[in-house]
mmCIF file of C-alpha atoms in Angstrom:
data_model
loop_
_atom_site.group_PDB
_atom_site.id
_atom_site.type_symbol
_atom_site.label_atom_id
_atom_site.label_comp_id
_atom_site.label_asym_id
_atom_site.label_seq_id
_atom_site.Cartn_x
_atom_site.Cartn_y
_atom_site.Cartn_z
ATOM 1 C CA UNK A 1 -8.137 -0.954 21.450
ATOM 2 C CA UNK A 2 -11.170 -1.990 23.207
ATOM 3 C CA UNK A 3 -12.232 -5.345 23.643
ATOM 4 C CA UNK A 4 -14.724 -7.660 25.250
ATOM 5 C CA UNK A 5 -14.597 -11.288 24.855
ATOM 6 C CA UNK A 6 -18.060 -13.540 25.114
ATOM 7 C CA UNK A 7 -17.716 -15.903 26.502
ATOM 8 C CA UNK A 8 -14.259 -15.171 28.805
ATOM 9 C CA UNK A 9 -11.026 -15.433 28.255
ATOM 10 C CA UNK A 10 -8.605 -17.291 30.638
ATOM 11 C CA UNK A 11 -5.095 -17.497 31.539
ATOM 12 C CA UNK A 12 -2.881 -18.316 28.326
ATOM 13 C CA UNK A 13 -5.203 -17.074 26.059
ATOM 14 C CA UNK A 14 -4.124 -15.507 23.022
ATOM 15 C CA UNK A 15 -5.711 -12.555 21.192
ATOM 16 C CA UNK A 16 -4.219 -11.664 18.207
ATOM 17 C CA UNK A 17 -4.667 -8.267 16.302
ATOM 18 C CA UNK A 18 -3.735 -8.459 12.230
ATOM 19 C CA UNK A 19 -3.482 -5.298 9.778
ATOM 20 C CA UNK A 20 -0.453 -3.065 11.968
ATOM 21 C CA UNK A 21 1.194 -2.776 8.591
ATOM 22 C CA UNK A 22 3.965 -0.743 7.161
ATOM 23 C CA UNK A 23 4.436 0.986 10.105
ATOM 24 C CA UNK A 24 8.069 2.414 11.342
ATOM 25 C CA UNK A 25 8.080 0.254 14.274
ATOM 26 C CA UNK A 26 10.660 -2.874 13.950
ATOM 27 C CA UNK A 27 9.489 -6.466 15.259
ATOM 28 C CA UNK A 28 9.700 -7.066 18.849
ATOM 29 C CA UNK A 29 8.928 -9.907 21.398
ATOM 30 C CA UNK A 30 8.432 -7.355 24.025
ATOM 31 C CA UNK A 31 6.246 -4.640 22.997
ATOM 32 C CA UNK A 32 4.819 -2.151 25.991
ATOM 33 C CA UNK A 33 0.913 -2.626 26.522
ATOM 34 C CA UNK A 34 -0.324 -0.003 28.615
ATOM 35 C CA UNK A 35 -4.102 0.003 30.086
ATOM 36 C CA UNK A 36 -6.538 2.692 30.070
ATOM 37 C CA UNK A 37 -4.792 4.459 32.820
ATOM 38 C CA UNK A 38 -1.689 4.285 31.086
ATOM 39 C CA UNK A 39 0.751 1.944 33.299
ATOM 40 C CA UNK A 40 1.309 -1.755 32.228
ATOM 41 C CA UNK A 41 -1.691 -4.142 30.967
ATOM 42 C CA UNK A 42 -0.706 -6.650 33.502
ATOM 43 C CA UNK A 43 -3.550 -9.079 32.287
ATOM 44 C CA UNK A 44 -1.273 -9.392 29.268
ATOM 45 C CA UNK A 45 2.224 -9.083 31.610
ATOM 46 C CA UNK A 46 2.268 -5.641 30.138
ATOM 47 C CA UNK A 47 3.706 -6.887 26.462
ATOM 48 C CA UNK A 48 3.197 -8.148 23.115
ATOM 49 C CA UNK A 49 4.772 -10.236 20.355
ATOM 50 C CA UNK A 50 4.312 -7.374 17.562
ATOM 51 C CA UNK A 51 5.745 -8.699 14.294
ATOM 52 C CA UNK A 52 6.101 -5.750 11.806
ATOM 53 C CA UNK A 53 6.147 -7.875 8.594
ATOM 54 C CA UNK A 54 3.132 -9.362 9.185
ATOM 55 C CA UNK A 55 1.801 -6.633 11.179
ATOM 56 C CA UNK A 56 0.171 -8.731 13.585
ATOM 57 C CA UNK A 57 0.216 -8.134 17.543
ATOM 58 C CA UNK A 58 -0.069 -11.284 19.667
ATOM 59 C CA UNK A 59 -1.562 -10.885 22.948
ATOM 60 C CA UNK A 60 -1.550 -13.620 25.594
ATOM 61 C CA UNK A 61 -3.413 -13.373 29.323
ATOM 62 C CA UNK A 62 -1.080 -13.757 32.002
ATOM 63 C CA UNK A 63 -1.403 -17.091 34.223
ATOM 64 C CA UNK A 64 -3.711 -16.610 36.922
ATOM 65 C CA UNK A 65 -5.773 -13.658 35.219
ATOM 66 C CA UNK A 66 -8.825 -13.435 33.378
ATOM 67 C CA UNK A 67 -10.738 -11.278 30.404
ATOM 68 C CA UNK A 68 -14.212 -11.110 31.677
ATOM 69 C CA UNK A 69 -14.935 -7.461 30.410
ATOM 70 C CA UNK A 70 -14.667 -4.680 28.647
ATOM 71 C CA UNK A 71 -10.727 -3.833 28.408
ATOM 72 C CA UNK A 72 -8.920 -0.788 26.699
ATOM 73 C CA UNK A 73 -5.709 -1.358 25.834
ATOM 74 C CA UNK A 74 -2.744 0.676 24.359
ATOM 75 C CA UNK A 75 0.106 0.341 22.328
ATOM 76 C CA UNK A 76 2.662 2.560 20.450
ATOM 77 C CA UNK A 77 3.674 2.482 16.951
ATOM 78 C CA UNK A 78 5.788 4.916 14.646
ATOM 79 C CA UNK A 79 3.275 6.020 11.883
ATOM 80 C CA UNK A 80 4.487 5.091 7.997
ATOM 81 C CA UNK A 81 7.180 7.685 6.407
ATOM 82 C CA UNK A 82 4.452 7.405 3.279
ATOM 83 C CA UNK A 83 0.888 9.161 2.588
ATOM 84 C CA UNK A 84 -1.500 5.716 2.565
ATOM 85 C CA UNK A 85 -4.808 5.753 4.170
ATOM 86 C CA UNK A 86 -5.522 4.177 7.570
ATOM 87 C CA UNK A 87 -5.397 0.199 7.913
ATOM 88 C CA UNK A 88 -8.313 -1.996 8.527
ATOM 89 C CA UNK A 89 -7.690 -3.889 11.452
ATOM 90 C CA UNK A 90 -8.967 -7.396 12.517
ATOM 91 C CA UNK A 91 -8.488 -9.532 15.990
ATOM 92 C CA UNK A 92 -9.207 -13.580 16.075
ATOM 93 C CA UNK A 93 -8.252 -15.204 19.369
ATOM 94 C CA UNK A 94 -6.491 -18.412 19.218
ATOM 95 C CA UNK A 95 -5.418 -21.016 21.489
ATOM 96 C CA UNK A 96 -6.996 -22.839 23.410
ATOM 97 C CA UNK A 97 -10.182 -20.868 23.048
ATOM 98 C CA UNK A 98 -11.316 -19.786 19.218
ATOM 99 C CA UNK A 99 -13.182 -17.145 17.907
ATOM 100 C CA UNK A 100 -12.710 -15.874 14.717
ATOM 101 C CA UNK A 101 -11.687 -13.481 12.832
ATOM 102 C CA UNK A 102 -13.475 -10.023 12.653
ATOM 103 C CA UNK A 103 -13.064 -6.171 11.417
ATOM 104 C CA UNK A 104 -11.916 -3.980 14.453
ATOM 105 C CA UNK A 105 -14.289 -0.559 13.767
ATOM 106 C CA UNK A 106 -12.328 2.361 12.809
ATOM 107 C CA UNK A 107 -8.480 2.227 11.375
ATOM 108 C CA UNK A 108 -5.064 3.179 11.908
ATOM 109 C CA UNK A 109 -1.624 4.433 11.356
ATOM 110 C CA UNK A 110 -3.358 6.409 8.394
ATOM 111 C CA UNK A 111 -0.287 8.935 7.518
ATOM 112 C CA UNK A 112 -0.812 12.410 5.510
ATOM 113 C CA UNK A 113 0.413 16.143 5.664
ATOM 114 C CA UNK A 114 2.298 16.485 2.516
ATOM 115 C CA UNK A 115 2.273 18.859 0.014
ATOM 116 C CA UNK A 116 3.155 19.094 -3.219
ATOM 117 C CA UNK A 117 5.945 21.225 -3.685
ATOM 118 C CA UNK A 118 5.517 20.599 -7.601
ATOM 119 C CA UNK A 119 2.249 20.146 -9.591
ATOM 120 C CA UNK A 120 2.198 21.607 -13.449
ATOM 121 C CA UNK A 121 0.090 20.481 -16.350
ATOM 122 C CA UNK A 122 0.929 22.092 -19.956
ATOM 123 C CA UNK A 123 -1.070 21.248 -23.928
ATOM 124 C CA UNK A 124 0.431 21.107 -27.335
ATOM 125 C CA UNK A 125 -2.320 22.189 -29.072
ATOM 126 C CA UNK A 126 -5.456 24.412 -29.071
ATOM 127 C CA UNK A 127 -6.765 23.162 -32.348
ATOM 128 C CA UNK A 128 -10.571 21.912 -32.221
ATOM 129 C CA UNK A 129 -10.788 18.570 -32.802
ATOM 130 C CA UNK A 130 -7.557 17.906 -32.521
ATOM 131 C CA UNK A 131 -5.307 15.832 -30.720
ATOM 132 C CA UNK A 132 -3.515 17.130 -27.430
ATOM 133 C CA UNK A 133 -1.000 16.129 -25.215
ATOM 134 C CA UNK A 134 -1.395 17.140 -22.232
ATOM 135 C CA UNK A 135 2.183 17.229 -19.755
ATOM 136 C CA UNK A 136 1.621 16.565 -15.858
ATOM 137 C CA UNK A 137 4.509 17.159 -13.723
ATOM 138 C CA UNK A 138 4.297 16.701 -9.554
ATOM 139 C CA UNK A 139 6.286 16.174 -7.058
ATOM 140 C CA UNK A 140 5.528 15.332 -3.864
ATOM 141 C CA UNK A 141 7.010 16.843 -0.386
ATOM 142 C CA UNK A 142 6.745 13.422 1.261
ATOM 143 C CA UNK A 143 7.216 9.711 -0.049
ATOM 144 C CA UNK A 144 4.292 8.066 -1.899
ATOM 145 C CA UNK A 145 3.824 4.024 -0.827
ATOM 146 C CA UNK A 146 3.614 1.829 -3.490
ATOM 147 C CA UNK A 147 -0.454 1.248 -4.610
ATOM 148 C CA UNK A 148 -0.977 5.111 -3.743
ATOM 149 C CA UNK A 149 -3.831 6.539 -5.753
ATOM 150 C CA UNK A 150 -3.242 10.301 -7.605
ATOM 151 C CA UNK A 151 -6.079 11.600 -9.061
ATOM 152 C CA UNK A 152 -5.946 14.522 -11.264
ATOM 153 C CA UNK A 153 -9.124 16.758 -11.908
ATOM 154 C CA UNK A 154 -10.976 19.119 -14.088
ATOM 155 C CA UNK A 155 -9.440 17.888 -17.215
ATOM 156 C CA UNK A 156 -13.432 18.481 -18.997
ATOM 157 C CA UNK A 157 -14.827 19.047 -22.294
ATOM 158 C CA UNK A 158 -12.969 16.321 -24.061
ATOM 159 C CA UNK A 159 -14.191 13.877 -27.271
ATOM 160 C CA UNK A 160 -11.597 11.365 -25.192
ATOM 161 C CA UNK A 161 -13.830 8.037 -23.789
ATOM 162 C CA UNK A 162 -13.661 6.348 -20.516
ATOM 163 C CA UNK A 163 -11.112 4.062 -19.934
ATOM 164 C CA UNK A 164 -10.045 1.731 -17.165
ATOM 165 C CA UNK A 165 -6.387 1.459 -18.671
ATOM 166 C CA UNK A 166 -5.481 4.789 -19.975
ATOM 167 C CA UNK A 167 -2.266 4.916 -21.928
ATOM 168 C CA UNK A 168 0.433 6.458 -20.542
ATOM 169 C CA UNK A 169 3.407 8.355 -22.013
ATOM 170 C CA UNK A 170 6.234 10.671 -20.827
ATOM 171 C CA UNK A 171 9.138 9.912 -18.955
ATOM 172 C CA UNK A 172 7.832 7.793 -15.870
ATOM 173 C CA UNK A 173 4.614 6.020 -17.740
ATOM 174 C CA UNK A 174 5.941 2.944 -16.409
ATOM 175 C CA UNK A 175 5.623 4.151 -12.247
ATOM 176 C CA UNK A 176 2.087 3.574 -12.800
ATOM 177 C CA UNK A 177 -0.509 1.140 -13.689
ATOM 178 C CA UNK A 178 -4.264 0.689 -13.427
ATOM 179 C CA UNK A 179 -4.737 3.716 -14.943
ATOM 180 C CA UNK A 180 -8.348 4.961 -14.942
ATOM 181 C CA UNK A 181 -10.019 7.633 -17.204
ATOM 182 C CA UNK A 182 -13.564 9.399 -16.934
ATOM 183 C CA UNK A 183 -14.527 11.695 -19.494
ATOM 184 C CA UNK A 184 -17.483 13.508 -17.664
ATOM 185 C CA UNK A 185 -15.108 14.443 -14.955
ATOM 186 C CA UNK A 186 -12.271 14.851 -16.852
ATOM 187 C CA UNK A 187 -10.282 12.895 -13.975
ATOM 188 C CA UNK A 188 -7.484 11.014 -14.420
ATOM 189 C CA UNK A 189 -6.837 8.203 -11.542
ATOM 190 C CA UNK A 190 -2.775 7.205 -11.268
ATOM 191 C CA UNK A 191 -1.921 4.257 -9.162
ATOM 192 C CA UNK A 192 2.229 3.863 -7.996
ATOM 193 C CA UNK A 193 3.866 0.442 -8.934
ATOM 194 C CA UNK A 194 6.387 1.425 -6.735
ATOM 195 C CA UNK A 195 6.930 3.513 -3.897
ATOM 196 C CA UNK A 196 8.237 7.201 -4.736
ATOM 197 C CA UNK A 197 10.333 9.127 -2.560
ATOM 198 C CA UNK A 198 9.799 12.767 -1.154
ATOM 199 C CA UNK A 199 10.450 15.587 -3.592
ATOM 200 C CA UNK A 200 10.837 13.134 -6.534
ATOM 201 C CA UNK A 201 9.619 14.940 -9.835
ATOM 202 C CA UNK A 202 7.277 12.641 -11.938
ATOM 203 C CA UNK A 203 6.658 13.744 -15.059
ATOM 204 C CA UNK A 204 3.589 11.794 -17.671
ATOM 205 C CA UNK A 205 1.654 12.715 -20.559
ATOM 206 C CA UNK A 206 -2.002 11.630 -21.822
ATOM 207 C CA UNK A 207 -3.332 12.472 -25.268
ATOM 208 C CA UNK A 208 -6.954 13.943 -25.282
ATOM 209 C CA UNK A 209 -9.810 14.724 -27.912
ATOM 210 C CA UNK A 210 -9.745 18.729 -27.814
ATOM 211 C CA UNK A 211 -13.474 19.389 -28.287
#
């Protein structure tokens, strides 16, 4: 992190950073801050009050110090054990001087590298103009957070409309909602309820206009 307060901040100041969510790093009083050079922050005593439900990091400059300018600081946290995208951070400084809330630029703790050990999609029928049901099976090498978005392409050609809440079938319809539909992509946009674990097979089916 990089930050430079205007006007100053003084001894006892806190700074605190929000959005560290998820991650696999348990709440502590004591987390290490390290500086640019990578040895102690000792403007903040070289720790922080990290509090992994909330996912907030409180900062606080040591007595007889002071933040005048620009300061990179480090800290260490265990990335999530599911795929999400990277967290939108924010830092407001409290007590006794305030200045509020605003977006950090860039994000974090953004996890990825799975595969998918599984991914199969099968029809019932052929027939023009009739009805199909298609069968998608996946299954994922690493767990899937809850509010993770699948999106399955290429499904084109179909008399089947748009739809914001697609219906579901097939045996885990219900691990999903907000289901999304767009008929000149032929994509199909699945958000988790839940959160699924690694090499879980998930199995749905959709019915479609064959053209």
């Amino acid at each position: 992190f990089t930050i430079h307060p205007n006007p100053s901040f003084d001894a006892g100041q806190t700074l605190t950073i929000k959005g560290l969510t998820n991650t696999g790093t348990a709440s502590k009083t004591d987390l290490t801050v390290l500086n640019s050079a990578g040895i102690a922050a000792s403007i903040f005593s070289g720790v922080g009050n990290f509090d992994a439900t909330a996912g907030t990091l409180i900062l606080t400059v040591k007595a007889s110090e002071k933040l005048a300018s620009a300061t990179i600081f480090k800290i260490t946290l265990k990335n999530p054990t599911a795929i999400r995208g990277g967290a939108i951070v924010s830092a407001v400084a409290g007590f006794p001087q305030s200045i509020a809330e605003s977006t950090v630029s860039g994000s974090v703790l953004g996890c990825g590298g799975g595969i998918w050990e599984k991914i199969t999609i099968t029809e019932s029928s052929q027939s023009n103009n009739g009805l199909n049901t298609l069968s998608l099976a996946f299954q994922s090498s690493v767990a899937l957070a809850a509010g993770s978005v699948i999106t399955v392409k290429g499904i084109t050609g179909t008399q089947t409309a748009d739809s914001t809440q697609f219906m579901l079938g097939g045996a885990n319809a219900a691990a999903f909602n907000n289901t999304v539909w767009t008929k000149n992509t032929g994509s199909l946009v699945l958000t988790t309820i839940g959160a699924v674990a690694p090499s879980t097979l998930t199995v749905i089916t959709i019915v479609v206009h064959n053209p």
